[in-house]
Amino acid sequence: MDEEDSATIKKRVEKAVEIQKNRFKSLKINYNSQMNSRQITKYCILSKEAKNLLEAAFKQSNLTARSYHRILKVSRTIADLDSSELININHIAEALNFRKTFHKYWD
């Protein structure tokens, strides 16, 4: 990805926030981070490749259900930043990289 200036990043974030507010307008939540397991199942739709990567990571890293759900929530947010309805492999890979980098803060 090419480097973005602050104004461009701000616009992407604002758009992602608007996507989330619209997604949850009939619910008592506003953001992906607030989703429960039922909502995660409904709103975190993965491409086949993304699903395969997440399953492999789950098996290899012995992820807990909590970590699995956090990765899905972060992936949903990354997909929103890309204005993508589908969570793709690059969204899962980025979320897994965040988890690896910030592991001590995740659980």
GROMACS .gro file of C-alpha atoms in nm:
model
  107
    1MET     CA    1   0.000   0.000   0.000
    2ASP     CA    2   0.125   0.349  -0.082
    3GLU     CA    3   0.177   0.584   0.207
    4GLU     CA    4  -0.125   0.796   0.288
    5ASP     CA    5  -0.126   1.144   0.430
    6SER     CA    6  -0.310   1.216   0.755
    7ALA     CA    7  -0.611   1.372   0.583
    8THR     CA    8  -0.664   1.061   0.369
    9ILE     CA    9  -0.632   0.831   0.670
   10LYS     CA   10  -0.877   1.049   0.864
   11LYS     CA   11  -1.132   1.019   0.581
   12ARG     CA   12  -1.095   0.638   0.572
   13VAL     CA   13  -1.142   0.616   0.949
   14GLU     CA   14  -1.447   0.842   0.939
   15LYS     CA   15  -1.596   0.630   0.661
   16ALA     CA   16  -1.526   0.309   0.858
   17VAL     CA   17  -1.696   0.456   1.166
   18GLU     CA   18  -1.997   0.550   0.953
   19ILE     CA   19  -2.009   0.198   0.805
   20GLN     CA   20  -2.014   0.052   1.157
   21LYS     CA   21  -2.280   0.291   1.284
   22ASN     CA   22  -2.500   0.206   0.984
   23ARG     CA   23  -2.439  -0.167   1.031
   24PHE     CA   24  -2.550  -0.153   1.393
   25LYS     CA   25  -2.820   0.117   1.370
   26SER     CA   26  -3.092  -0.123   1.486
   27LEU     CA   27  -2.878  -0.258   1.771
   28LYS     CA   28  -2.757  -0.107   2.096
   29ILE     CA   29  -2.396  -0.098   1.979
   30ASN     CA   30  -2.198   0.133   1.751
   31TYR     CA   31  -1.866  -0.039   1.682
   32ASN     CA   32  -1.723  -0.376   1.582
   33SER     CA   33  -1.545  -0.404   1.915
   34GLN     CA   34  -1.884  -0.426   2.088
   35MET     CA   35  -2.012  -0.726   1.892
   36ASN     CA   36  -2.117  -1.041   2.077
   37SER     CA   37  -2.063  -1.390   1.934
   38ARG     CA   38  -2.396  -1.395   1.749
   39GLN     CA   39  -2.319  -1.061   1.586
   40ILE     CA   40  -1.969  -1.176   1.495
   41THR     CA   41  -2.120  -1.474   1.314
   42LYS     CA   42  -2.363  -1.247   1.129
   43TYR     CA   43  -2.129  -0.961   1.034
   44CYS     CA   44  -1.785  -1.123   1.000
   45ILE     CA   45  -1.822  -1.300   0.667
   46LEU     CA   46  -1.489  -1.438   0.546
   47SER     CA   47  -1.366  -1.527   0.201
   48LYS     CA   48  -1.265  -1.891   0.161
   49GLU     CA   49  -0.896  -1.797   0.171
   50ALA     CA   50  -0.945  -1.584   0.483
   51LYS     CA   51  -1.131  -1.867   0.654
   52ASN     CA   52  -0.852  -2.113   0.569
   53LEU     CA   53  -0.585  -1.878   0.706
   54LEU     CA   54  -0.776  -1.816   1.029
   55GLU     CA   55  -0.838  -2.188   1.079
   56ALA     CA   56  -0.469  -2.262   1.024
   57ALA     CA   57  -0.369  -1.990   1.271
   58PHE     CA   58  -0.624  -2.119   1.522
   59LYS     CA   59  -0.479  -2.470   1.505
   60GLN     CA   60  -0.114  -2.364   1.496
   61SER     CA   61  -0.132  -2.105   1.772
   62ASN     CA   62  -0.387  -2.277   1.996
   63LEU     CA   63  -0.601  -1.964   2.002
   64THR     CA   64  -0.872  -1.931   2.262
   65ALA     CA   65  -1.229  -1.854   2.158
   66ARG     CA   66  -1.176  -1.505   2.297
   67SER     CA   67  -0.868  -1.450   2.080
   68TYR     CA   68  -1.047  -1.593   1.778
   69HIS     CA   69  -1.332  -1.346   1.825
   70ARG     CA   70  -1.093  -1.056   1.877
   71ILE     CA   71  -0.915  -1.140   1.552
   72LEU     CA   72  -1.250  -1.145   1.373
   73LYS     CA   73  -1.350  -0.807   1.520
   74VAL     CA   74  -1.018  -0.649   1.425
   75SER     CA   75  -1.041  -0.807   1.079
   76ARG     CA   76  -1.393  -0.665   1.036
   77THR     CA   77  -1.259  -0.319   1.122
   78ILE     CA   78  -0.968  -0.355   0.878
   79ALA     CA   79  -1.217  -0.462   0.609
   80ASP     CA   80  -1.430  -0.157   0.693
   81LEU     CA   81  -1.125   0.064   0.646
   82ASP     CA   82  -1.096  -0.091   0.298
   83SER     CA   83  -1.473  -0.043   0.241
   84SER     CA   84  -1.501  -0.419   0.194
   85GLU     CA   85  -1.812  -0.610   0.297
   86LEU     CA   86  -1.618  -0.936   0.287
   87ILE     CA   87  -1.325  -1.006   0.519
   88ASN     CA   88  -1.043  -1.112   0.289
   89ILE     CA   89  -0.717  -1.293   0.354
   90ASN     CA   90  -0.521  -0.967   0.378
   91HIS     CA   91  -0.756  -0.845   0.653
   92ILE     CA   92  -0.707  -1.164   0.855
   93ALA     CA   93  -0.329  -1.155   0.795
   94GLU     CA   94  -0.309  -0.797   0.921
   95ALA     CA   95  -0.516  -0.877   1.230
   96LEU     CA   96  -0.298  -1.180   1.304
   97ASN     CA   97   0.010  -0.961   1.266
   98PHE     CA   98  -0.134  -0.714   1.516
   99ARG     CA   99  -0.201  -1.002   1.755
  100LYS     CA  100   0.153  -1.130   1.716
  101THR     CA  101   0.297  -0.783   1.770
  102PHE     CA  102   0.076  -0.693   2.067
  103HIS     CA  103   0.018  -1.041   2.209
  104LYS     CA  104   0.076  -0.942   2.571
  105TYR     CA  105  -0.215  -0.694   2.552
  106TRP     CA  106  -0.475  -0.914   2.376
  107ASP     CA  107  -0.593  -1.158   2.641
   0.00000   0.00000   0.00000
